[in-house]
């Protein structure tokens, strides 16, 4: 059975800390891995990863895929209170089918 | 920017009522999706549509139906609402692709069935 597992389930850190969120997967017909940030409403798209070892970066956020280890990490440096959110990982296996992890709830304390 | 609009942010309905959740996207996307999101379970696909009048069951279609009469609009219907359908419902759209187009989500409808 296909599955995507995110860890940790929740994390509390102080502003300025660096955090690493993990996403591991067992999915047949892997096409891509996506990261989303969800605050109180719509999940917003962060990154899509298709190739192993190539880091994607956007400001203080970065992500990399390791196809050998069937995993991805999302790094956030110099965290701010605005980074508090649920971070979702999903693996796409077809045009229509994504397998979602349960999310990591990140809380940044001032 | 893509905009996906869900008609209601919060909805409270009684058991047995017929419930309509509406979703409209403004980017001419072919694909549209309905998910439900429950704590600890992630997003689960209810139905998706890849074209007008076309629909496919997702992972948890029981108790739901959908309608796509126009490209921009995708409706989720709960024929007879039950308490176990209390959840956050998310609509999304995307371009047709071979896996390179991200999903764009609406703000969600939090449905409570009493």
Short mmCIF file of C-alpha atoms in Angstrom, two decimals:
data_model
loop_
_atom_site.label_atom_id
_atom_site.label_comp_id
_atom_site.label_asym_id
_atom_site.label_seq_id
_atom_site.Cartn_x
_atom_site.Cartn_y
_atom_site.Cartn_z
CA UNK A 1 0.00 0.00 0.00
CA UNK A 2 1.29 3.45 -0.88
CA UNK A 3 2.14 5.67 2.04
CA UNK A 4 3.77 8.96 2.90
CA UNK A 5 5.02 9.53 6.43
CA UNK A 6 6.01 12.89 7.81
CA UNK A 7 8.06 13.48 10.91
CA UNK A 8 7.91 14.89 13.41
CA UNK A 9 4.14 15.25 13.75
CA UNK A 10 4.66 18.49 15.64
CA UNK A 11 7.55 20.72 16.52
CA UNK A 12 7.96 23.77 18.73
CA UNK A 13 11.04 25.96 18.31
CA UNK A 14 12.10 29.52 19.06
CA UNK A 15 12.32 32.29 16.54
CA UNK A 16 15.69 32.24 14.80
CA UNK A 17 16.14 28.49 15.06
CA UNK A 18 16.65 26.26 12.03
CA UNK A 19 14.23 23.38 11.51
CA UNK A 20 14.29 20.27 9.33
CA UNK A 21 11.07 18.51 8.43
CA UNK A 22 11.11 15.00 7.01
CA UNK A 23 8.98 13.20 4.48
CA UNK A 24 9.50 9.54 3.63
CA UNK A 25 7.50 7.60 1.12
CA UNK A 26 6.70 4.19 -0.27
CA UNK A 27 4.82 4.91 -3.46
CA UNK A 28 4.72 3.00 -6.72
CA UNK A 29 5.14 5.00 -9.94
CA UNK A 30 6.74 8.02 -8.29
CA UNK A 31 6.49 11.15 -10.43
CA UNK A 32 7.19 14.03 -8.09
CA UNK A 33 7.14 15.13 -4.46
CA UNK A 34 5.42 18.31 -3.40
CA UNK A 35 5.60 20.45 -0.29
CA UNK A 36 2.79 22.73 0.83
CA UNK A 37 2.38 25.19 3.70
CA UNK A 38 -1.04 25.40 5.33
CA UNK A 39 -1.87 28.20 7.71
CA UNK A 40 -5.49 28.70 8.67
CA UNK A 41 -6.83 28.16 5.19
CA UNK A 42 -5.68 27.02 1.76
CA UNK A 43 -2.51 24.95 1.45
CA UNK A 44 -0.06 27.04 -0.56
CA UNK A 45 2.46 25.43 -2.87
CA UNK A 46 6.11 25.58 -1.85
CA UNK A 47 8.19 23.16 -3.91
CA UNK A 48 7.95 20.35 -6.40
CA UNK A 49 10.86 17.92 -6.59
CA UNK A 50 11.41 15.38 -9.31
CA UNK A 51 15.16 14.82 -9.43
CA UNK A 52 17.29 13.44 -6.66
CA UNK A 53 19.99 15.64 -5.16
CA UNK A 54 18.90 18.94 -6.65
CA UNK A 55 18.07 21.50 -3.99
CA UNK A 56 15.17 23.84 -4.50
CA UNK A 57 15.39 27.12 -2.63
CA UNK A 58 13.06 30.00 -1.90
CA UNK A 59 14.31 32.56 0.56
CA UNK A 60 14.84 30.85 3.90
CA UNK A 61 13.18 27.64 2.75
CA UNK A 62 14.90 24.86 0.88
CA UNK A 63 14.12 21.28 0.01
CA UNK A 64 15.88 18.29 -1.46
CA UNK A 65 14.83 14.85 -2.65
CA UNK A 66 16.72 11.61 -2.09
CA UNK A 67 15.23 8.93 -4.32
CA UNK A 68 17.62 6.30 -3.03
CA UNK A 69 16.42 6.85 0.53
CA UNK A 70 12.82 7.52 -0.63
CA UNK A 71 12.71 10.72 1.34
CA UNK A 72 12.78 14.48 1.24
CA UNK A 73 13.60 17.18 3.74
CA UNK A 74 12.32 20.72 4.06
CA UNK A 75 14.66 23.15 5.80
CA UNK A 76 13.69 26.49 7.23
CA UNK A 77 16.50 28.73 8.48
CA UNK A 78 16.19 31.76 10.77
CA UNK A 79 12.58 30.87 11.54
CA UNK A 80 9.98 33.59 12.11
CA UNK A 81 6.58 33.45 13.79
CA UNK A 82 5.03 33.65 10.32
CA UNK A 83 6.50 30.24 9.55
CA UNK A 84 4.09 28.69 12.04
CA UNK A 85 1.88 26.38 9.98
CA UNK A 86 1.20 22.80 9.04
CA UNK A 87 3.64 21.60 6.38
CA UNK A 88 2.25 18.98 4.05
CA UNK A 89 4.16 16.57 1.87
CA UNK A 90 2.58 14.69 -1.04
CA UNK A 91 3.87 12.26 -3.63
CA UNK A 92 2.35 12.34 -7.07
CA UNK A 93 1.95 9.03 -8.84
CA UNK A 94 -0.27 10.07 -11.74
CA UNK A 95 -1.92 13.15 -13.18
CA UNK A 96 -4.70 12.83 -10.66
CA UNK A 97 -3.42 10.80 -7.77
CA UNK A 98 -1.40 12.23 -4.92
CA UNK A 99 -0.59 10.42 -1.71
CA UNK A 100 -0.52 12.84 1.22
CA UNK A 101 1.28 12.71 4.51
CA UNK A 102 -0.51 13.71 7.71
CA UNK A 103 1.54 16.90 8.01
CA UNK A 104 3.99 18.42 10.49
CA UNK A 105 2.61 21.13 12.74
CA UNK A 106 5.33 23.72 13.29
CA UNK A 107 5.02 26.32 16.03
CA UNK A 108 7.53 29.16 16.24
CA UNK A 109 7.69 30.87 19.62
CA UNK A 110 8.81 34.51 19.72
CA UNK B 1 -2.38 34.13 -9.74
CA UNK B 2 -4.71 31.18 -9.73
CA UNK B 3 -7.78 31.74 -7.65
CA UNK B 4 -9.87 28.88 -6.34
CA UNK B 5 -12.96 30.06 -4.49
CA UNK B 6 -15.11 27.94 -2.24
CA UNK B 7 -18.53 29.36 -1.62
CA UNK B 8 -18.71 28.87 2.14
CA UNK B 9 -16.03 29.08 4.80
CA UNK B 10 -18.14 27.51 7.55
CA UNK B 11 -21.29 25.46 7.22
CA UNK B 12 -23.50 23.79 9.82
CA UNK B 13 -26.06 21.24 8.62
CA UNK B 14 -28.34 18.68 10.20
CA UNK B 15 -28.12 14.93 9.74
CA UNK B 16 -30.01 13.85 6.64
CA UNK B 17 -29.85 17.20 4.86
CA UNK B 18 -28.62 17.45 1.30
CA UNK B 19 -25.51 19.64 1.23
CA UNK B 20 -23.91 21.42 -1.72
CA UNK B 21 -20.33 22.65 -1.61
CA UNK B 22 -19.37 24.88 -4.52
CA UNK B 23 -15.95 25.55 -5.98
CA UNK B 24 -14.99 27.92 -8.77
CA UNK B 25 -11.57 28.43 -10.36
CA UNK B 26 -10.59 31.26 -12.67
CA UNK B 27 -7.57 29.82 -14.50
CA UNK B 28 -9.20 27.57 -17.04
CA UNK B 29 -7.77 24.48 -15.39
CA UNK B 30 -8.92 21.14 -16.71
CA UNK B 31 -8.44 19.20 -13.50
CA UNK B 32 -10.47 19.80 -10.37
CA UNK B 33 -10.45 17.87 -7.11
CA UNK B 34 -12.37 17.54 -3.88
CA UNK B 35 -10.52 16.45 -0.76
CA UNK B 36 -11.44 16.13 2.85
CA UNK B 37 -8.91 16.84 5.55
CA UNK B 38 -9.09 15.29 9.00
CA UNK B 39 -6.49 15.56 11.79
CA UNK B 40 -3.88 12.83 11.60
CA UNK B 41 -5.21 11.45 8.31
CA UNK B 42 -3.88 13.90 5.77
CA UNK B 43 -5.84 14.83 2.68
CA UNK B 44 -8.05 12.15 1.21
CA UNK B 45 -9.39 12.38 -2.33
CA UNK B 46 -13.15 12.15 -2.67
CA UNK B 47 -13.64 12.80 -6.39
CA UNK B 48 -11.81 14.44 -9.24
CA UNK B 49 -12.73 15.67 -12.69
CA UNK B 50 -10.50 16.06 -15.73
CA UNK B 51 -13.04 17.69 -18.01
CA UNK B 52 -16.57 19.02 -18.13
CA UNK B 53 -19.10 16.32 -17.25
CA UNK B 54 -16.27 13.87 -16.51
CA UNK B 55 -15.76 12.57 -13.00
CA UNK B 56 -13.77 9.84 -11.34
CA UNK B 57 -14.00 8.38 -7.86
CA UNK B 58 -11.16 9.00 -5.50
CA UNK B 59 -10.29 7.05 -2.39
CA UNK B 60 -13.40 7.80 -0.30
CA UNK B 61 -16.38 8.54 -2.60
CA UNK B 62 -19.04 6.83 -0.49
CA UNK B 63 -21.77 9.23 0.57
CA UNK B 64 -20.70 11.89 -1.93
CA UNK B 65 -21.40 12.81 -5.52
CA UNK B 66 -20.09 15.58 -7.76
CA UNK B 67 -21.17 17.71 -10.67
CA UNK B 68 -19.12 19.51 -13.30
CA UNK B 69 -21.40 21.22 -15.78
CA UNK B 70 -18.97 24.03 -16.56
CA UNK B 71 -15.19 23.98 -16.72
CA UNK B 72 -14.72 26.50 -13.94
CA UNK B 73 -17.16 24.99 -11.45
CA UNK B 74 -16.98 21.74 -9.51
CA UNK B 75 -19.64 20.94 -6.94
CA UNK B 76 -19.54 18.38 -4.16
CA UNK B 77 -22.87 16.99 -3.00
CA UNK B 78 -23.59 15.17 0.23
CA UNK B 79 -26.82 13.37 -0.58
CA UNK B 80 -27.78 12.79 3.05
CA UNK B 81 -25.34 14.36 5.48
CA UNK B 82 -24.11 12.28 8.38
CA UNK B 83 -22.08 13.21 11.44
CA UNK B 84 -19.04 11.32 10.14
CA UNK B 85 -18.92 13.76 7.26
CA UNK B 86 -18.02 16.57 9.63
CA UNK B 87 -14.68 17.69 8.23
CA UNK B 88 -12.70 20.33 6.37
CA UNK B 89 -13.38 20.11 2.62
CA UNK B 90 -10.78 21.41 0.21
CA UNK B 91 -11.23 22.03 -3.48
CA UNK B 92 -8.23 22.20 -5.80
CA UNK B 93 -7.49 22.67 -9.48
CA UNK B 94 -4.54 22.06 -11.77
CA UNK B 95 -3.49 21.99 -15.37
CA UNK B 96 -3.43 18.61 -17.10
CA UNK B 97 0.11 17.36 -16.87
CA UNK B 98 2.31 14.36 -16.58
CA UNK B 99 2.93 15.23 -12.96
CA UNK B 100 4.54 18.64 -13.24
CA UNK B 101 1.64 20.90 -12.37
CA UNK B 102 0.99 21.64 -8.70
CA UNK B 103 -2.50 21.74 -7.25
CA UNK B 104 -3.95 25.11 -6.29
CA UNK B 105 -6.31 25.00 -3.33
CA UNK B 106 -9.30 26.98 -2.18
CA UNK B 107 -9.59 28.22 1.40
CA UNK B 108 -11.65 25.27 2.50
CA UNK B 109 -15.14 24.75 3.87
CA UNK B 110 -15.41 23.56 7.43
CA UNK B 111 -18.59 21.50 7.55
CA UNK B 112 -20.22 20.48 10.81
CA UNK B 113 -23.08 17.98 10.68
CA UNK B 114 -25.14 17.83 13.86
#
